[in-house]
Amino acid sequence: MRSRDMKFHRGAALGVLTAAVLGGGLVASPGATAAEAMGTAPACVQRDVIKHEKYVKVTNNCGRVMHLKVVIDGGPDSGCYTYQPGYSWEWNWGLGSYGKVVTC
């Protein structure tokens, strides 16, 4: 089983941006649960999913700050993260299958 792995990006040219976490570009929102999700993320949130690799890349193309999480059917969801406009986030999971991306 693969362990969960998260990577953060600001645009494809910059690669992995772990500094976004420290610089405030992407911040975990504590206490978010599935019950608090406001609904499926809007179409301006890009989702690139490779189901057989249990991988998703989420990109905020909305032009405003978004609070998002990945819902995994039959497995643990991601945390709720704050995405600045243009930021991306990659996530792998071990159990379950991709469900959707929701606001939180």
Tab-separated table of N, CA, C and O in Angstrom:
chain	number	residue	atom	x	y	z
A	1	MET	N	0.838	-1.168	0.000
A	1	MET	CA	0.000	0.000	0.000
A	1	MET	C	0.886	1.235	0.000
A	1	MET	O	1.849	1.314	0.736
A	2	ARG	N	0.540	2.220	-0.803
A	2	ARG	CA	1.299	3.453	-0.864
A	2	ARG	C	0.866	4.372	0.260
A	2	ARG	O	-0.287	4.431	0.623
A	3	SER	N	1.793	5.103	0.791
A	3	SER	CA	1.436	6.080	1.811
A	3	SER	C	0.952	7.342	1.129
A	3	SER	O	1.267	7.612	-0.021
A	4	ARG	N	0.174	8.106	1.856
A	4	ARG	CA	-0.315	9.358	1.292
A	4	ARG	C	0.854	10.312	1.109
A	4	ARG	O	1.731	10.399	1.937
A	5	ASP	N	0.844	11.037	0.009
A	5	ASP	CA	1.932	11.943	-0.317
A	5	ASP	C	1.328	13.217	-0.871
A	5	ASP	O	0.511	13.170	-1.765
A	6	MET	N	1.734	14.356	-0.318
A	6	MET	CA	1.206	15.628	-0.779
A	6	MET	C	2.340	16.475	-1.338
A	6	MET	O	3.414	16.527	-0.773
A	7	LYS	N	2.081	17.152	-2.451
A	7	LYS	CA	3.028	18.071	-3.055
A	7	LYS	C	2.263	19.331	-3.432
A	7	LYS	O	1.128	19.261	-3.867
A	8	PHE	N	2.897	20.465	-3.289
A	8	PHE	CA	2.258	21.731	-3.563
A	8	PHE	C	2.989	22.434	-4.697
A	8	PHE	O	4.197	22.376	-4.789
A	9	HIS	N	2.235	23.122	-5.582
A	9	HIS	CA	2.816	23.783	-6.743
A	9	HIS	C	2.215	25.174	-6.940
A	9	HIS	O	1.071	25.401	-6.631
A	10	ARG	N	3.007	26.093	-7.473
A	10	ARG	CA	2.478	27.352	-7.995
A	10	ARG	C	2.850	27.364	-9.459
A	10	ARG	O	3.967	27.721	-9.820
A	11	GLY	N	1.917	26.950	-10.286
A	11	GLY	CA	2.160	26.854	-11.716
A	11	GLY	C	3.068	25.674	-12.019
A	11	GLY	O	3.873	25.272	-11.198
A	12	ALA	N	2.966	25.136	-13.195
A	12	ALA	CA	3.732	23.950	-13.565
A	12	ALA	C	5.220	24.236	-13.632
A	12	ALA	O	6.034	23.362	-13.368
A	13	ALA	N	5.622	25.447	-13.956
A	13	ALA	CA	7.036	25.762	-14.144
A	13	ALA	C	7.816	25.784	-12.838
A	13	ALA	O	9.026	25.617	-12.833
A	14	LEU	N	7.173	25.981	-11.721
A	14	LEU	CA	7.902	26.124	-10.467
A	14	LEU	C	8.131	24.818	-9.731
A	14	LEU	O	8.929	24.784	-8.795
A	15	GLY	N	7.434	23.755	-10.093
A	15	GLY	CA	7.635	22.476	-9.428
A	15	GLY	C	7.038	22.460	-8.043
A	15	GLY	O	6.134	23.209	-7.718
A	16	VAL	N	7.605	21.608	-7.202
A	16	VAL	CA	7.066	21.413	-5.854
A	16	VAL	C	7.307	22.665	-5.030
A	16	VAL	O	8.404	23.177	-4.965
A	17	LEU	N	6.260	23.139	-4.366
A	17	LEU	CA	6.357	24.368	-3.580
A	17	LEU	C	6.034	24.100	-2.121
A	17	LEU	O	4.994	24.510	-1.634
A	18	THR	N	6.912	23.472	-1.445
A	18	THR	CA	6.665	23.286	-0.019
A	18	THR	C	6.754	24.616	0.707
A	18	THR	O	6.190	24.779	1.781
A	19	ALA	N	7.426	25.584	0.114
A	19	ALA	CA	7.510	26.902	0.715
A	19	ALA	C	6.146	27.572	0.777
A	19	ALA	O	5.934	28.479	1.578
A	20	ALA	N	5.191	27.138	-0.038
A	20	ALA	CA	3.853	27.726	-0.007
A	20	ALA	C	3.208	27.524	1.345
A	20	ALA	O	2.471	28.388	1.823
A	21	VAL	N	3.489	26.397	1.969
A	21	VAL	CA	2.935	26.145	3.293
A	21	VAL	C	3.490	27.148	4.277
A	21	VAL	O	2.767	27.747	5.069
A	22	LEU	N	4.812	27.368	4.236
A	22	LEU	CA	5.450	28.298	5.160
A	22	LEU	C	5.129	29.739	4.823
A	22	LEU	O	5.026	30.577	5.717
A	23	GLY	N	4.977	30.039	3.549
A	23	GLY	CA	4.724	31.410	3.126
A	23	GLY	C	3.260	31.785	3.099
A	23	GLY	O	2.906	32.884	2.716
A	24	GLY	N	2.380	30.894	3.476
A	24	GLY	CA	0.967	31.221	3.538
A	24	GLY	C	0.220	30.981	2.247
A	24	GLY	O	-0.951	31.306	2.146
A	25	GLY	N	0.872	30.434	1.228
A	25	GLY	CA	0.193	30.175	-0.033
A	25	GLY	C	-0.823	29.067	0.084
A	25	GLY	O	-1.847	29.073	-0.569
A	26	LEU	N	-0.554	28.103	0.939
A	26	LEU	CA	-1.446	26.976	1.129
A	26	LEU	C	-1.413	26.644	2.609
A	26	LEU	O	-0.377	26.315	3.144
A	27	VAL	N	-2.548	26.757	3.265
A	27	VAL	CA	-2.603	26.614	4.712
A	27	VAL	C	-3.683	25.618	5.077
A	27	VAL	O	-4.789	25.675	4.550
A	28	ALA	N	-3.374	24.702	5.980
A	28	ALA	CA	-4.380	23.744	6.448
A	28	ALA	C	-5.402	24.479	7.293
A	28	ALA	O	-5.062	25.326	8.099
A	29	SER	N	-6.664	24.160	7.100
A	29	SER	CA	-7.743	24.713	7.895
A	29	SER	C	-8.128	23.675	8.937
A	29	SER	O	-8.710	22.648	8.598
A	30	PRO	N	-7.793	23.901	10.206
A	30	PRO	CA	-8.045	22.891	11.228
A	30	PRO	C	-9.529	22.681	11.477
A	30	PRO	O	-10.336	23.589	11.317
A	31	GLY	N	-9.872	21.459	11.859
A	31	GLY	CA	-11.233	21.163	12.287
A	31	GLY	C	-12.231	20.923	11.173
A	31	GLY	O	-13.409	20.781	11.440
A	32	ALA	N	-11.812	20.897	9.933
A	32	ALA	CA	-12.765	20.678	8.846
A	32	ALA	C	-13.142	19.206	8.784
A	32	ALA	O	-12.300	18.333	8.863
A	33	THR	N	-14.423	18.926	8.634
A	33	THR	CA	-14.896	17.556	8.500
A	33	THR	C	-15.761	17.463	7.253
A	33	THR	O	-16.146	18.471	6.672
A	34	ALA	N	-16.087	16.231	6.859
A	34	ALA	CA	-16.939	16.038	5.682
A	34	ALA	C	-18.281	16.728	5.873
A	34	ALA	O	-18.869	17.244	4.930
A	35	ALA	N	-18.784	16.756	7.096
A	35	ALA	CA	-20.072	17.391	7.365
A	35	ALA	C	-20.017	18.891	7.146
A	35	ALA	O	-21.029	19.525	6.868
A	36	GLU	N	-18.825	19.484	7.238
A	36	GLU	CA	-18.693	20.927	7.064
A	36	GLU	C	-18.509	21.332	5.608
A	36	GLU	O	-18.502	22.515	5.293
A	37	ALA	N	-18.318	20.375	4.736
A	37	ALA	CA	-18.114	20.686	3.325
A	37	ALA	C	-19.334	21.405	2.780
A	37	ALA	O	-20.464	21.008	3.026
A	38	MET	N	-19.097	22.471	2.019
A	38	MET	CA	-20.192	23.283	1.505
A	38	MET	C	-20.728	22.764	0.179
A	38	MET	O	-21.753	23.211	-0.272
A	39	GLY	N	-20.033	21.856	-0.441
A	39	GLY	CA	-20.499	21.317	-1.714
A	39	GLY	C	-19.358	21.112	-2.671
A	39	GLY	O	-18.208	21.452	-2.394
A	40	THR	N	-19.672	20.553	-3.821
A	40	THR	CA	-18.659	20.300	-4.833
A	40	THR	C	-17.991	21.605	-5.246
A	40	THR	O	-18.650	22.621	-5.431
A	41	ALA	N	-16.687	21.565	-5.395
A	41	ALA	CA	-15.924	22.749	-5.787
A	41	ALA	C	-16.375	23.211	-7.180
A	41	ALA	O	-16.768	22.399	-8.016
A	42	PRO	N	-16.302	24.523	-7.444
A	42	PRO	CA	-16.741	25.040	-8.745
A	42	PRO	C	-15.829	24.583	-9.882
A	42	PRO	O	-14.718	24.102	-9.661
A	43	ALA	N	-16.290	24.773	-11.094
A	43	ALA	CA	-15.571	24.328	-12.295
A	43	ALA	C	-14.222	25.018	-12.466
A	43	ALA	O	-13.339	24.476	-13.139
A	44	CYS	N	-14.026	26.186	-11.859
A	44	CYS	CA	-12.736	26.873	-11.970
A	44	CYS	C	-11.647	26.174	-11.155
A	44	CYS	O	-10.473	26.514	-11.269
A	45	VAL	N	-12.014	25.184	-10.352
A	45	VAL	CA	-11.039	24.344	-9.655
A	45	VAL	C	-10.752	23.147	-10.553
A	45	VAL	O	-11.620	22.326	-10.811
A	46	GLN	N	-9.535	23.085	-11.053
A	46	GLN	CA	-9.149	22.008	-11.976
A	46	GLN	C	-8.777	20.766	-11.191
A	46	GLN	O	-8.065	20.839	-10.198
A	47	ARG	N	-9.267	19.613	-11.654
A	47	ARG	CA	-8.951	18.322	-11.047
A	47	ARG	C	-8.320	17.440	-12.116
A	47	ARG	O	-8.922	17.178	-13.145
A	48	ASP	N	-7.106	16.979	-11.854
A	48	ASP	CA	-6.433	16.028	-12.740
A	48	ASP	C	-6.305	14.744	-11.941
A	48	ASP	O	-5.523	14.682	-10.991
A	49	VAL	N	-7.084	13.731	-12.314
A	49	VAL	CA	-7.174	12.495	-11.535
A	49	VAL	C	-6.645	11.325	-12.360
A	49	VAL	O	-7.001	11.165	-13.526
A	50	ILE	N	-5.786	10.509	-11.727
A	50	ILE	CA	-5.358	9.234	-12.294
A	50	ILE	C	-5.788	8.190	-11.277
A	50	ILE	O	-5.084	7.927	-10.297
A	51	LYS	N	-6.984	7.633	-11.499
A	51	LYS	CA	-7.601	6.753	-10.500
A	51	LYS	C	-6.763	5.517	-10.199
A	51	LYS	O	-6.624	5.132	-9.044
A	52	HIS	N	-6.206	4.866	-11.215
A	52	HIS	CA	-5.456	3.636	-10.963
A	52	HIS	C	-4.143	3.888	-10.216
A	52	HIS	O	-3.577	2.979	-9.636
A	53	GLU	N	-3.670	5.134	-10.194
A	53	GLU	CA	-2.479	5.488	-9.421
A	53	GLU	C	-2.840	6.142	-8.086
A	53	GLU	O	-1.946	6.529	-7.341
A	54	LYS	N	-4.150	6.278	-7.838
A	54	LYS	CA	-4.640	6.924	-6.613
A	54	LYS	C	-3.979	8.290	-6.435
A	54	LYS	O	-3.384	8.611	-5.416
A	55	TYR	N	-4.127	9.119	-7.464
A	55	TYR	CA	-3.460	10.419	-7.554
A	55	TYR	C	-4.441	11.477	-8.019
A	55	TYR	O	-5.251	11.228	-8.914
A	56	VAL	N	-4.346	12.662	-7.420
A	56	VAL	CA	-5.109	13.813	-7.896
A	56	VAL	C	-4.255	15.063	-7.738
A	56	VAL	O	-3.492	15.194	-6.778
A	57	LYS	N	-4.366	15.941	-8.721
A	57	LYS	CA	-3.760	17.266	-8.640
A	57	LYS	C	-4.901	18.264	-8.731
A	57	LYS	O	-5.709	18.216	-9.658
A	58	VAL	N	-4.978	19.150	-7.758
A	58	VAL	CA	-6.036	20.157	-7.681
A	58	VAL	C	-5.394	21.523	-7.888
A	58	VAL	O	-4.399	21.845	-7.233
A	59	THR	N	-5.959	22.323	-8.803
A	59	THR	CA	-5.428	23.651	-9.100
A	59	THR	C	-6.528	24.690	-8.954
A	59	THR	O	-7.620	24.519	-9.497
A	60	ASN	N	-6.243	25.762	-8.231
A	60	ASN	CA	-7.193	26.856	-8.061
A	60	ASN	C	-7.023	27.841	-9.210
A	60	ASN	O	-6.109	28.653	-9.221
A	61	ASN	N	-7.922	27.775	-10.185
A	61	ASN	CA	-7.946	28.721	-11.306
A	61	ASN	C	-9.061	29.743	-11.145
A	61	ASN	O	-9.471	30.370	-12.123
A	62	CYS	N	-9.559	29.914	-9.941
A	62	CYS	CA	-10.745	30.738	-9.712
A	62	CYS	C	-10.475	32.237	-9.622
A	62	CYS	O	-11.402	33.023	-9.708
A	63	GLY	N	-9.242	32.640	-9.396
A	63	GLY	CA	-8.966	34.064	-9.265
A	63	GLY	C	-9.292	34.598	-7.880
A	63	GLY	O	-9.276	35.805	-7.660
A	64	ARG	N	-9.607	33.720	-6.945
A	64	ARG	CA	-9.861	34.105	-5.553
A	64	ARG	C	-9.419	32.956	-4.647
A	64	ARG	O	-9.231	31.838	-5.109
A	65	VAL	N	-9.250	33.231	-3.387
A	65	VAL	CA	-8.852	32.204	-2.427
A	65	VAL	C	-9.967	31.168	-2.312
A	65	VAL	O	-11.149	31.519	-2.252
A	66	MET	N	-9.573	29.892	-2.300
A	66	MET	CA	-10.533	28.795	-2.160
A	66	MET	C	-10.087	27.878	-1.025
A	66	MET	O	-8.903	27.654	-0.843
A	67	HIS	N	-11.045	27.346	-0.281
A	67	HIS	CA	-10.801	26.363	0.769
A	67	HIS	C	-11.325	25.033	0.237
A	67	HIS	O	-12.534	24.890	0.019
A	68	LEU	N	-10.410	24.056	0.034
A	68	LEU	CA	-10.755	22.833	-0.692
A	68	LEU	C	-10.227	21.590	-0.004
A	68	LEU	O	-9.211	21.637	0.691
A	69	LYS	N	-10.915	20.483	-0.234
A	69	LYS	CA	-10.433	19.180	0.217
A	69	LYS	C	-10.845	18.119	-0.781
A	69	LYS	O	-11.830	18.279	-1.504
A	70	VAL	N	-10.079	17.021	-0.824
A	70	VAL	CA	-10.370	15.886	-1.690
A	70	VAL	C	-11.143	14.860	-0.871
A	70	VAL	O	-10.733	14.493	0.224
A	71	VAL	N	-12.281	14.415	-1.411
A	71	VAL	CA	-13.098	13.386	-0.773
A	71	VAL	C	-12.754	12.050	-1.412
A	71	VAL	O	-12.814	11.900	-2.636
A	72	ILE	N	-12.376	11.074	-0.576
A	72	ILE	CA	-12.041	9.732	-1.033
A	72	ILE	C	-13.155	8.798	-0.595
A	72	ILE	O	-13.451	8.692	0.599
A	73	ASP	N	-13.805	8.143	-1.551
A	73	ASP	CA	-14.860	7.178	-1.240
A	73	ASP	C	-14.221	5.912	-0.672
A	73	ASP	O	-13.362	5.313	-1.315
A	74	GLY	N	-14.615	5.523	0.528
A	74	GLY	CA	-14.093	4.313	1.145
A	74	GLY	C	-12.700	4.468	1.728
A	74	GLY	O	-12.020	3.475	1.973
A	75	GLY	N	-12.270	5.698	1.932
A	75	GLY	CA	-10.946	5.958	2.501
A	75	GLY	C	-10.915	7.324	3.157
A	75	GLY	O	-11.902	8.062	3.126
A	76	PRO	N	-9.770	7.691	3.735
A	76	PRO	CA	-9.675	8.980	4.420
A	76	PRO	C	-9.604	10.139	3.430
A	76	PRO	O	-8.907	10.060	2.418
A	77	ASP	N	-10.346	11.203	3.731
A	77	ASP	CA	-10.302	12.422	2.921
A	77	ASP	C	-9.016	13.188	3.218
A	77	ASP	O	-8.370	12.969	4.243
A	78	SER	N	-8.669	14.105	2.330
A	78	SER	CA	-7.538	14.989	2.598
A	78	SER	C	-7.967	16.002	3.660
A	78	SER	O	-9.146	16.088	4.008
A	79	GLY	N	-7.038	16.769	4.113
A	79	GLY	CA	-7.376	17.880	4.983
A	79	GLY	C	-8.003	18.993	4.170
A	79	GLY	O	-8.049	18.939	2.935
A	80	CYS	N	-8.497	19.998	4.854
A	80	CYS	CA	-9.041	21.192	4.189
A	80	CYS	C	-7.899	22.189	4.061
A	80	CYS	O	-7.270	22.542	5.058
A	81	TYR	N	-7.625	22.629	2.833
A	81	TYR	CA	-6.519	23.543	2.588
A	81	TYR	C	-7.009	24.826	1.951
A	81	TYR	O	-7.975	24.834	1.197
A	82	THR	N	-6.305	25.917	2.254
A	82	THR	CA	-6.572	27.216	1.656
A	82	THR	C	-5.648	27.375	0.458
A	82	THR	O	-4.432	27.311	0.601
A	83	TYR	N	-6.237	27.536	-0.717
A	83	TYR	CA	-5.486	27.684	-1.961
A	83	TYR	C	-5.535	29.130	-2.414
A	83	TYR	O	-6.606	29.666	-2.677
A	84	GLN	N	-4.383	29.746	-2.561
A	84	GLN	CA	-4.316	31.062	-3.184
A	84	GLN	C	-4.560	30.877	-4.684
A	84	GLN	O	-4.354	29.777	-5.221
A	85	PRO	N	-4.987	31.912	-5.402
A	85	PRO	CA	-5.188	31.791	-6.850
A	85	PRO	C	-3.907	31.313	-7.542
A	85	PRO	O	-2.817	31.806	-7.246
A	86	GLY	N	-4.036	30.321	-8.411
A	86	GLY	CA	-2.908	29.796	-9.162
A	86	GLY	C	-2.158	28.663	-8.484
A	86	GLY	O	-1.299	28.054	-9.103
A	87	TYR	N	-2.469	28.355	-7.237
A	87	TYR	CA	-1.758	27.288	-6.533
A	87	TYR	C	-2.338	25.920	-6.859
A	87	TYR	O	-3.536	25.779	-7.068
A	88	SER	N	-1.450	24.915	-6.870
A	88	SER	CA	-1.835	23.527	-7.124
A	88	SER	C	-1.379	22.667	-5.960
A	88	SER	O	-0.469	23.031	-5.217
A	89	TRP	N	-1.999	21.499	-5.866
A	89	TRP	CA	-1.697	20.558	-4.803
A	89	TRP	C	-1.875	19.156	-5.337
A	89	TRP	O	-2.862	18.860	-5.992
A	90	GLU	N	-0.889	18.293	-5.102
A	90	GLU	CA	-0.960	16.892	-5.518
A	90	GLU	C	-1.153	16.029	-4.283
A	90	GLU	O	-0.546	16.286	-3.244
A	91	TRP	N	-1.977	14.991	-4.417
A	91	TRP	CA	-2.223	14.099	-3.293
A	91	TRP	C	-2.382	12.674	-3.784
A	91	TRP	O	-3.031	12.423	-4.795
A	92	ASN	N	-1.760	11.751	-3.055
A	92	ASN	CA	-1.928	10.316	-3.280
A	92	ASN	C	-2.580	9.723	-2.045
A	92	ASN	O	-2.339	10.182	-0.935
A	93	TRP	N	-3.390	8.690	-2.237
A	93	TRP	CA	-4.033	8.027	-1.109
A	93	TRP	C	-3.854	6.534	-1.259
A	93	TRP	O	-3.530	6.028	-2.325
A	94	GLY	N	-4.056	5.794	-0.149
A	94	GLY	CA	-3.832	4.361	-0.163
A	94	GLY	C	-5.095	3.530	-0.280
A	94	GLY	O	-5.146	2.559	-1.013
A	95	LEU	N	-6.145	3.907	0.434
A	95	LEU	CA	-7.395	3.143	0.450
A	95	LEU	C	-8.514	3.930	-0.214
A	95	LEU	O	-8.577	5.143	-0.079
A	96	GLY	N	-9.415	3.228	-0.863
A	96	GLY	CA	-10.585	3.862	-1.449
A	96	GLY	C	-10.356	4.356	-2.860
A	96	GLY	O	-9.360	4.030	-3.512
A	97	SER	N	-11.291	5.172	-3.332
A	97	SER	CA	-11.215	5.718	-4.676
A	97	SER	C	-11.614	7.189	-4.664
A	97	SER	O	-12.318	7.643	-3.781
A	98	TYR	N	-11.144	7.912	-5.676
A	98	TYR	CA	-11.434	9.335	-5.784
A	98	TYR	C	-12.944	9.560	-5.824
A	98	TYR	O	-13.668	8.882	-6.553
A	99	GLY	N	-13.423	10.496	-5.008
A	99	GLY	CA	-14.819	10.865	-5.011
A	99	GLY	C	-15.043	12.200	-5.697
A	99	GLY	O	-15.619	12.275	-6.779
A	100	LYS	N	-14.525	13.270	-5.076
A	100	LYS	CA	-14.699	14.603	-5.624
A	100	LYS	C	-13.852	15.594	-4.825
A	100	LYS	O	-13.264	15.236	-3.810
A	101	VAL	N	-13.831	16.841	-5.299
A	101	VAL	CA	-13.214	17.937	-4.566
A	101	VAL	C	-14.351	18.830	-4.085
A	101	VAL	O	-15.261	19.155	-4.853
A	102	VAL	N	-14.316	19.187	-2.802
A	102	VAL	CA	-15.381	20.009	-2.222
A	102	VAL	C	-14.786	21.255	-1.581
A	102	VAL	O	-13.600	21.298	-1.244
A	103	THR	N	-15.631	22.254	-1.414
A	103	THR	CA	-15.246	23.420	-0.627
A	103	THR	C	-15.415	23.060	0.841
A	103	THR	O	-16.188	22.181	1.196
A	104	CYS	N	-14.668	23.714	1.678
A	104	CYS	CA	-14.723	23.406	3.109
A	104	CYS	C	-14.490	24.651	3.945
A	104	CYS	O	-14.157	25.679	3.418
